[in-house]
Amino acid sequence: MPKIHHVIVGASIAGVSAAAAMRENGFDGTITLVDAQRLLPYERPALSKVADPEKAVRPIFPDGYYAEHDIDLALGARVRRLDDDRHRVVLDSGADLPADRVLLTTGASCRRLGVPGEGLANVHTLRTADDARHVFASLERGGPLVVVGGGFIGLEAAAVARTMGAEVTVVEAGELPLHGPLGPSVARLMTRLHQEHGVRVVTHQSVRRFLGSQAVQEVVFTGGRRLPAATVIVGIGVVANDQVAREAGATCRDGVVVDGHGRTDHPWLWSAGDVASQIHPGVGTRGRIEHWDVAMRHGAAVGASMAGRPTVNTAVPYFWTDQYGKSLQMFGRARPQDRVVLREQATPERFLAFWLREDRVVAVAGLDEAKAVRAARALVDSGAPVSAEVLADPSTDLRALSRGLAQRALSSSA
Ligand SMILES: Cc1cc2nc3c(=O)[nH]c(=O)nc-3n(C[C@H](O)[C@H](O)[C@H](O)COP(=O)(O)OP(=O)(O)OC[C@H]3O[C@@H](n4cnc5c(N)ncnc54)[C@H](O)[C@@H]3O)c2cc1C
């Protein structure tokens, strides 16, 4: 009997975690991990946090792991399409691979501005190890740096550039950097943190074009304002790499639509990680979640499901970001209409924030508050009602509060 063949397209954290979970859950068929990049699968988060790209590129598993677990790596191979008639995965080179089931973990690519001059040298995006090499080589030659878009990755790069001594401007089209994911009060604190470190923050400005002869020299905004720039990072979000699924006829709506186990509506296609649009049990609405921890857990759950052990990732979404030696951690997903409660005595260097929906904590975030965030996570998990006054009070012992609520929930269900 020929062995069942699982082909995983995209060898980043979701794909690699899926492969590992397949083996851990007893799948003894063939596993091939395919990736367009040639590097041993690596973690992306350090790419925007560490100035030295050699130190920033950290393998997910050491080289030997794949052979030890009988996982074939096909690196430097881009998948173009699925051949339904022949049950094969067709590569850009024209070669193909037999496949019984395909898992698409192709992640996302940086969104482009689509303005004149975007192709000039030193106008970068930041998603891959190569991107990080180019960004930091360009910063080594000196500033000024203009970061277009006040999202997490752009702000991390801004913080690193400041430690390298570059003059940095962050340009945000909306109200404030991070306004979308964190809301105004927390976004204001994070913006002040950057301003205190010498970053110029310009809001309500959109880029019209970049000017320069070969390399970028100026950023021109729609209102006519101009800024000098030796390096530009365009950090305006990502788009899902769902082309292979779309062409195969699987339903895609801002990502590949999957059920709780990562199955698409195509008969031999699964999907996980940043590219997949899922109804996360901890969130309740469909969408893509672009967090490393979620991609890892989702990949592992879908890998286990494909190995015959149906598994759903129920962990509350978690992400972190590191800026100026401080770590912002967040559990849960906030919506713009949620009520934000800041703990009293919040400063740009240290704060704790809760997002309340009715009287339940749906998310918690803290800067340099790792212990409190961990303790408050139980509040998100329990879904028990808590008053805003108690949360805002810095003397509240969050661990004791979480324990008390959990006990109350237990005794009321008994
Ligand atoms: C610079 C940076 C910093 C980040 N920092 C944080 C952080 O601090 N905290 C956090 O929670 N999250 C962070 N993230 C987000 C996190 O890294 C992503 O959520 C995670 O990498 C998603 O993993 P993935 O496996 O789904 O997809 P990806 O990591 O996007 O990988 C997809 C892979 O698929 C390959 N691929 C795509 N199309 C094809 C094809 N047709 N054929 C073959 N291969 C293909 C790509 O080459 C790529 O290797 C960061 C991301 C970046 C870019």
Coordinates of C-alpha atoms and ligand atoms in Angstrom, one line a residue:
M1 CA 0.0 0.0 0.0
P2 CA 1.4 3.4 -0.9
K3 CA 1.7 5.8 2.1
I4 CA -0.7 8.7 2.5
H5 CA 1.0 11.9 1.5
H6 CA 0.4 15.2 3.3
V7 CA 1.9 18.2 1.5
I8 CA 2.1 21.4 3.6
V9 CA 2.5 24.6 1.5
G10 CA 4.3 27.2 3.6
A11 CA 7.0 26.2 6.1
S12 CA 6.7 28.9 8.7
I13 CA 5.3 28.6 12.2
A14 CA 1.8 27.3 11.2
G15 CA 3.1 24.7 8.7
V16 CA 6.0 23.5 10.8
S17 CA 3.7 23.2 13.9
A18 CA 1.2 21.2 11.8
A19 CA 4.0 18.8 10.6
A20 CA 5.2 18.3 14.2
A21 CA 1.6 17.7 15.4
M22 CA 0.9 15.2 12.6
R23 CA 3.9 13.1 13.8
E24 CA 3.0 13.6 17.5
N25 CA -0.5 12.3 16.7
G26 CA 0.7 9.2 15.0
F27 CA 0.5 10.0 11.3
D28 CA 3.0 7.7 9.7
G29 CA 2.5 8.7 6.1
T30 CA 4.8 11.0 4.1
I31 CA 5.0 14.7 5.0
T32 CA 6.5 17.3 2.6
L33 CA 6.9 20.8 3.8
V34 CA 7.2 23.1 0.8
D35 CA 8.3 26.8 0.9
A36 CA 9.2 29.4 -1.6
Q37 CA 12.0 30.6 0.6
R38 CA 15.3 28.7 0.7
L39 CA 16.1 29.3 4.4
L40 CA 15.6 26.6 7.1
P41 CA 12.1 27.5 8.5
Y42 CA 12.5 30.5 10.9
E43 CA 10.6 32.6 13.3
R44 CA 9.5 36.1 12.1
P45 CA 9.0 38.1 15.3
A46 CA 12.6 38.9 16.0
L47 CA 13.0 40.4 12.5
S48 CA 11.6 43.7 13.5
K49 CA 13.1 43.7 17.1
V50 CA 16.8 43.0 16.6
A51 CA 19.1 45.3 14.6
D52 CA 21.4 42.5 13.6
P53 CA 19.6 40.4 11.0
E54 CA 22.0 37.5 11.5
K55 CA 20.8 37.3 15.2
A56 CA 17.2 38.0 14.2
V57 CA 16.8 34.9 12.0
R58 CA 16.1 32.1 14.4
P59 CA 15.3 28.6 13.2
I60 CA 12.0 27.2 14.5
F61 CA 13.7 23.8 14.9
P62 CA 17.3 22.9 14.4
D63 CA 18.4 21.4 11.1
G64 CA 18.3 17.8 12.3
Y65 CA 14.7 17.9 13.5
Y66 CA 13.1 17.4 10.1
A67 CA 15.2 14.2 9.2
E68 CA 14.6 12.8 12.8
H69 CA 10.9 13.2 12.3
D70 CA 10.9 12.0 8.7
I71 CA 9.6 15.3 7.4
D72 CA 10.8 16.2 3.9
L73 CA 11.7 19.8 3.2
A74 CA 11.3 21.2 -0.3
L75 CA 12.7 24.7 0.1
G76 CA 13.0 27.3 -2.7
A77 CA 9.9 25.8 -4.4
R78 CA 6.8 28.0 -4.9
V79 CA 3.5 26.2 -5.3
R80 CA 1.4 27.5 -8.2
R81 CA -1.8 25.5 -8.2
L82 CA -3.5 22.2 -7.3
D83 CA -4.2 19.7 -10.0
D84 CA -7.5 18.1 -8.9
D85 CA -7.6 15.5 -11.7
R86 CA -4.2 14.1 -11.0
H87 CA -4.2 14.9 -7.2
R88 CA -1.0 16.8 -7.5
V89 CA 0.6 20.0 -6.2
V90 CA 2.1 21.9 -9.2
L91 CA 5.2 24.1 -8.6
D92 CA 6.3 27.2 -10.4
S93 CA 9.1 25.2 -11.9
G94 CA 6.5 23.0 -13.7
A95 CA 7.5 20.0 -11.5
D96 CA 4.7 18.5 -9.3
L97 CA 4.2 16.4 -6.2
P98 CA 1.6 13.7 -5.5
A99 CA -0.7 14.7 -2.6
D100 CA -3.6 13.0 -0.8
R101 CA -4.2 16.1 1.4
V102 CA -2.8 19.6 1.2
L103 CA -2.5 22.0 4.1
L104 CA -2.2 25.6 3.0
T105 CA -0.2 27.7 5.5
T106 CA 1.0 30.3 3.1
G107 CA 0.6 33.2 5.6
A108 CA 0.4 36.8 4.3
S109 CA 2.3 39.3 2.3
C110 CA 2.8 43.0 3.0
R111 CA 0.2 45.3 1.5
R112 CA 1.7 47.9 -0.9
L113 CA 0.7 51.6 -1.1
G114 CA 0.5 51.5 -4.9
V115 CA 2.0 55.1 -5.2
P116 CA 4.7 56.3 -7.6
G117 CA 8.2 55.8 -6.4
E118 CA 7.4 52.8 -4.3
G119 CA 10.0 50.8 -6.3
L120 CA 12.9 53.2 -5.4
A121 CA 15.8 51.7 -3.5
N122 CA 15.5 51.8 0.3
V123 CA 11.6 51.8 0.3
H124 CA 11.0 48.5 2.2
T125 CA 8.4 46.2 3.6
L126 CA 9.3 43.9 6.5
R127 CA 8.1 40.3 6.4
T128 CA 11.0 38.1 5.5
A129 CA 14.6 37.5 6.6
D130 CA 15.7 39.2 3.3
D131 CA 13.5 42.2 4.0
A132 CA 15.1 42.5 7.5
R133 CA 18.6 42.3 6.0
H134 CA 17.7 45.1 3.5
V135 CA 16.0 47.3 6.1
F136 CA 18.8 47.2 8.6
A137 CA 21.6 47.5 6.0
S138 CA 19.9 50.6 4.8
L139 CA 19.6 51.9 8.4
E140 CA 23.3 51.2 9.0
R141 CA 24.0 53.9 6.4
G142 CA 22.1 56.4 8.6
G143 CA 18.7 58.1 8.8
P144 CA 16.3 59.7 8.4
L145 CA 13.8 56.8 8.6
V146 CA 10.2 57.3 7.7
V147 CA 7.8 54.5 8.8
V148 CA 4.6 54.7 6.9
G149 CA 1.8 53.1 9.0
G150 CA 1.6 53.0 12.8
G151 CA 1.2 49.3 13.3
F152 CA 3.1 47.0 15.6
I153 CA 5.9 45.9 13.1
G154 CA 6.6 49.5 11.9
L155 CA 6.7 50.7 15.5
E156 CA 9.1 48.0 16.6
A157 CA 11.4 48.9 13.7
A158 CA 11.1 52.5 14.7
A159 CA 12.2 51.7 18.2
V160 CA 15.2 49.7 16.9
A161 CA 16.2 52.5 14.5
R162 CA 16.1 55.0 17.5
T163 CA 18.5 52.8 19.4
M164 CA 20.8 52.9 16.3
G165 CA 20.6 56.7 16.5
A166 CA 18.5 57.3 13.4
E167 CA 16.1 60.2 13.1
V168 CA 12.6 58.6 12.9
T169 CA 9.2 59.8 11.8
V170 CA 6.1 57.6 12.0
V171 CA 3.4 58.6 9.7
E172 CA -0.2 57.4 10.4
A173 CA -3.1 58.0 8.1
G174 CA -5.6 57.7 11.0
E175 CA -6.1 59.2 14.5
L176 CA -3.1 57.6 16.2
P177 CA -0.6 54.7 15.8
L178 CA -2.2 51.5 17.1
H179 CA -5.6 53.1 17.4
G180 CA -7.3 50.3 15.5
P181 CA -6.1 47.3 17.6
L182 CA -5.8 49.1 21.0
G183 CA -8.3 52.0 21.0
P184 CA -7.5 55.6 21.8
S185 CA -6.4 55.6 25.5
V186 CA -3.8 52.8 25.1
A187 CA -2.7 54.0 21.7
R188 CA -2.1 57.4 23.2
L189 CA 0.2 55.8 25.9
M190 CA 2.2 53.9 23.2
T191 CA 2.5 57.0 21.0
R192 CA 3.9 58.9 24.0
L193 CA 6.4 56.2 24.6
H194 CA 7.7 56.7 21.1
Q195 CA 7.7 60.5 21.4
E196 CA 9.6 60.3 24.7
H197 CA 12.2 58.3 22.8
G198 CA 12.5 61.0 20.1
V199 CA 10.2 59.6 17.4
R200 CA 8.3 62.2 15.5
V201 CA 4.7 61.1 15.1
V202 CA 2.6 62.6 12.2
T203 CA -1.1 61.7 12.0
H204 CA -3.8 62.2 9.4
Q205 CA -1.3 62.0 6.6
S206 CA -1.3 59.7 3.6
V207 CA 1.6 59.2 1.1
R208 CA 1.1 60.5 -2.4
R209 CA 4.5 59.5 -3.8
F210 CA 8.2 58.9 -3.0
L211 CA 10.9 61.0 -4.7
G212 CA 14.5 60.2 -5.4
S213 CA 16.8 59.4 -8.3
Q214 CA 17.7 55.8 -7.6
A215 CA 17.2 55.7 -3.8
V216 CA 14.4 57.4 -2.0
Q217 CA 15.1 60.9 -0.8
E218 CA 11.7 62.4 0.0
V219 CA 8.2 61.3 1.0
V220 CA 5.4 63.5 -0.4
F221 CA 2.0 63.5 1.3
T222 CA -1.4 64.1 -0.3
G223 CA -1.6 67.6 1.3
G224 CA 1.7 68.5 -0.3
R225 CA 3.8 68.2 2.9
R226 CA 7.3 66.6 2.4
L227 CA 9.7 64.7 4.6
P228 CA 13.3 63.8 3.8
A229 CA 14.0 60.1 4.0
A230 CA 17.0 57.8 3.4
T231 CA 15.0 54.7 4.4
V232 CA 11.3 54.1 4.3
I233 CA 9.4 51.2 5.8
V234 CA 5.9 50.7 4.5
G235 CA 4.0 48.9 7.3
I236 CA 0.3 49.2 6.3
G237 CA -0.8 45.7 7.0
V238 CA -0.9 42.4 5.1
V239 CA -3.0 40.5 2.6
A240 CA -3.6 36.8 2.8
N241 CA -1.7 34.6 0.4
D242 CA -4.8 32.7 -0.6
Q243 CA -4.3 32.5 -4.4
V244 CA -3.7 28.7 -4.5
A245 CA -7.0 28.1 -2.6
R246 CA -8.9 30.6 -4.7
E247 CA -7.8 29.0 -7.9
A248 CA -8.6 25.6 -6.6
G249 CA -12.2 26.8 -6.0
A250 CA -12.1 26.9 -2.2
T251 CA -14.2 29.7 -0.6
C252 CA -12.0 32.6 0.3
R253 CA -13.1 35.9 2.0
D254 CA -10.0 37.8 3.1
G255 CA -8.3 34.4 3.7
V256 CA -9.2 30.8 3.2
V257 CA -12.5 30.0 4.9
V258 CA -12.0 27.0 7.2
D259 CA -14.1 25.1 9.8
G260 CA -13.0 24.4 13.4
H261 CA -10.6 21.7 12.3
G262 CA -9.1 23.7 9.4
R263 CA -11.0 22.1 6.6
T264 CA -11.9 24.1 3.6
D265 CA -14.9 23.4 1.3
H266 CA -12.4 21.9 -1.2
P267 CA -12.3 18.1 -0.8
W268 CA -8.5 17.7 -0.1
L269 CA -7.5 21.1 1.1
W270 CA -7.0 22.3 4.7
S271 CA -5.6 25.7 5.9
A272 CA -4.2 27.2 9.0
G273 CA -2.3 30.2 10.4
D274 CA -2.4 33.8 9.1
V275 CA -3.9 32.8 5.8
A276 CA -6.9 31.0 7.3
S277 CA -10.2 32.7 8.1
Q278 CA -11.5 30.9 11.2
I279 CA -14.2 31.3 13.8
H280 CA -11.9 31.3 16.8
P281 CA -13.8 29.9 19.9
G282 CA -12.3 32.6 22.1
V283 CA -13.4 35.4 19.7
G284 CA -16.7 34.2 18.2
T285 CA -16.6 36.0 14.9
R286 CA -14.9 34.9 11.6
G287 CA -11.6 36.4 10.6
R288 CA -7.8 36.0 10.3
I289 CA -5.7 36.5 13.4
E290 CA -2.1 37.6 12.7
H291 CA -0.4 36.5 15.9
W292 CA 2.6 34.1 16.1
D293 CA 1.1 32.1 19.1
V294 CA -2.3 31.7 17.3
A295 CA -0.6 30.6 14.1
M296 CA 1.5 28.0 16.1
R297 CA -1.6 26.7 18.0
H298 CA -3.9 26.7 15.0
G299 CA -1.3 24.9 12.9
A300 CA -0.8 22.3 15.6
A301 CA -4.6 21.7 16.0
V302 CA -5.1 21.4 12.3
G303 CA -2.1 19.1 11.9
A304 CA -3.6 16.8 14.7
S305 CA -7.0 16.9 13.0
M306 CA -5.4 15.8 9.7
A307 CA -3.6 13.0 11.5
G308 CA -7.0 11.7 12.6
R309 CA -7.4 13.3 16.1
P310 CA -9.9 16.2 15.6
T311 CA -8.6 19.1 17.7
V312 CA -9.8 22.7 18.0
N313 CA -7.5 25.5 19.3
T314 CA -9.4 27.1 22.1
A315 CA -6.6 29.1 23.7
V316 CA -7.5 32.8 24.1
P317 CA -5.5 34.7 21.4
Y318 CA -2.2 36.0 22.7
F319 CA 0.4 38.4 21.2
W320 CA 3.3 40.5 22.4
T321 CA 5.4 43.3 21.0
D322 CA 8.7 44.5 22.2
Q323 CA 9.6 48.2 22.0
Y324 CA 12.5 50.1 23.8
G325 CA 13.2 47.0 26.0
K326 CA 9.6 46.8 27.1
S327 CA 7.1 44.1 26.3
L328 CA 3.5 44.8 25.6
Q329 CA 1.5 41.6 26.0
M330 CA -2.2 41.1 25.2
F331 CA -4.6 38.2 25.8
G332 CA -8.0 38.3 24.1
R333 CA -9.4 40.3 21.2
A334 CA -10.8 43.8 21.6
R335 CA -13.4 45.4 19.4
P336 CA -13.7 49.2 18.9
Q337 CA -17.1 49.2 20.8
D338 CA -15.6 47.6 24.0
R339 CA -15.2 49.8 27.0
V340 CA -11.5 50.3 27.9
V341 CA -10.5 50.5 31.6
L342 CA -7.0 51.7 32.4
R343 CA -5.6 50.9 35.7
E344 CA -5.0 54.1 37.7
Q345 CA -1.4 55.4 37.6
A346 CA -0.9 54.3 34.0
T347 CA 2.2 55.8 32.3
P348 CA 3.8 55.4 28.9
E349 CA 6.4 53.2 30.6
R350 CA 4.0 50.9 32.4
F351 CA 0.3 50.3 32.2
L352 CA -2.4 47.7 32.4
A353 CA -5.6 47.9 30.4
F354 CA -8.8 45.9 30.3
W355 CA -11.5 45.7 27.6
L356 CA -15.0 45.1 28.9
R357 CA -18.0 43.9 26.9
E358 CA -21.0 44.5 29.2
D359 CA -19.4 43.6 32.5
R360 CA -17.0 40.8 31.2
V361 CA -13.3 41.2 30.6
V362 CA -12.7 40.2 26.9
A363 CA -9.1 41.3 26.7
V364 CA -6.2 42.5 28.9
A365 CA -3.0 44.2 27.8
G366 CA -0.1 45.4 29.8
L367 CA 3.3 47.1 29.2
D368 CA 6.0 45.8 31.5
E369 CA 3.2 44.1 33.5
A370 CA 3.9 40.4 32.6
K371 CA 2.7 39.1 36.0
A372 CA -0.5 41.1 36.1
V373 CA -1.3 40.2 32.5
R374 CA -0.9 36.5 33.3
A375 CA -3.1 36.8 36.4
A376 CA -5.7 38.8 34.5
R377 CA -5.8 36.2 31.7
A378 CA -7.9 34.0 34.0
L379 CA -10.5 36.8 34.0
V380 CA -10.7 36.6 30.2
D381 CA -10.9 32.8 30.4
S382 CA -13.6 32.7 33.1
G383 CA -15.9 35.3 31.4
A384 CA -17.2 36.1 34.9
P385 CA -18.6 39.7 35.5
V386 CA -16.2 42.2 37.1
S387 CA -16.7 45.9 37.9
A388 CA -14.6 48.5 36.1
E389 CA -13.9 50.2 39.5
V390 CA -12.3 47.0 40.8
L391 CA -10.2 46.6 37.7
A392 CA -9.1 50.3 37.7
D393 CA -7.9 50.1 41.4
P394 CA -4.2 49.4 41.5
S395 CA -4.6 47.8 44.9
T396 CA -6.7 45.0 43.5
D397 CA -5.0 41.6 43.7
L398 CA -5.7 40.2 40.3
R399 CA -4.7 36.6 41.2
A400 CA -7.0 36.6 44.2
L401 CA -9.8 38.2 42.2
S402 CA -9.5 35.5 39.4
R403 CA -9.4 32.7 42.0
G404 CA -12.4 34.0 43.8
L405 CA -14.4 34.4 40.5
A406 CA -13.4 30.9 39.4
Q407 CA -14.5 29.4 42.8
R408 CA -17.8 31.3 42.6
A409 CA -18.4 30.0 39.1
L410 CA -17.7 26.5 40.3
S411 CA -20.1 26.6 43.3
S412 CA -22.9 28.2 41.2
S413 CA -22.6 25.4 38.6
A414 CA -22.5 22.7 41.3
Ligands
LIG1 C1 8.6 41.3 11.3 C2 7.4 40.6 12.0 C3 7.4 40.6 13.4 C4 6.3 40.0 14.1 N1 6.3 40.1 15.4 C5 5.2 39.4 16.1 C6 5.2 39.5 17.5 O1 6.0 40.2 18.2 N2 4.1 38.9 18.1 C7 3.2 38.2 17.4 O2 2.3 37.6 18.0 N3 3.3 38.1 16.1 C8 4.3 38.7 15.4 N4 4.3 38.6 14.0 C9 3.3 37.8 13.3 C10 3.7 36.4 13.2 O3 5.0 36.2 12.8 C11 2.8 35.7 12.1 O4 1.5 35.7 12.7 C12 3.2 34.3 11.8 O5 4.5 34.3 11.2 C13 2.2 33.6 10.9 O6 2.7 32.4 10.6 P1 2.2 31.6 9.3 O7 2.9 30.3 9.4 O8 0.7 31.5 9.3 O9 2.6 32.4 8.0 P2 3.9 33.1 7.5 O10 4.9 33.3 8.7 O11 3.5 34.3 6.8 O12 4.6 32.1 6.5 C14 4.0 31.7 5.3 C15 5.1 30.9 4.5 O13 4.5 30.5 3.3 C16 5.4 30.6 2.3 N5 4.6 30.7 1.0 C17 3.7 31.6 0.7 N6 3.1 31.3 -0.5 C18 3.7 30.2 -1.0 C19 3.6 29.4 -2.1 N7 2.7 29.6 -3.1 N8 4.4 28.3 -2.3 C20 5.3 28.0 -1.3 N9 5.5 28.7 -0.2 C21 4.7 29.8 0.0 C22 6.1 31.9 2.6 O14 7.4 31.9 2.0 C23 6.2 31.8 4.1 O15 7.4 31.2 4.5 C24 5.4 39.2 13.3 C25 5.5 39.2 11.9 C26 6.5 39.8 11.3 C27 6.6 39.7 9.8

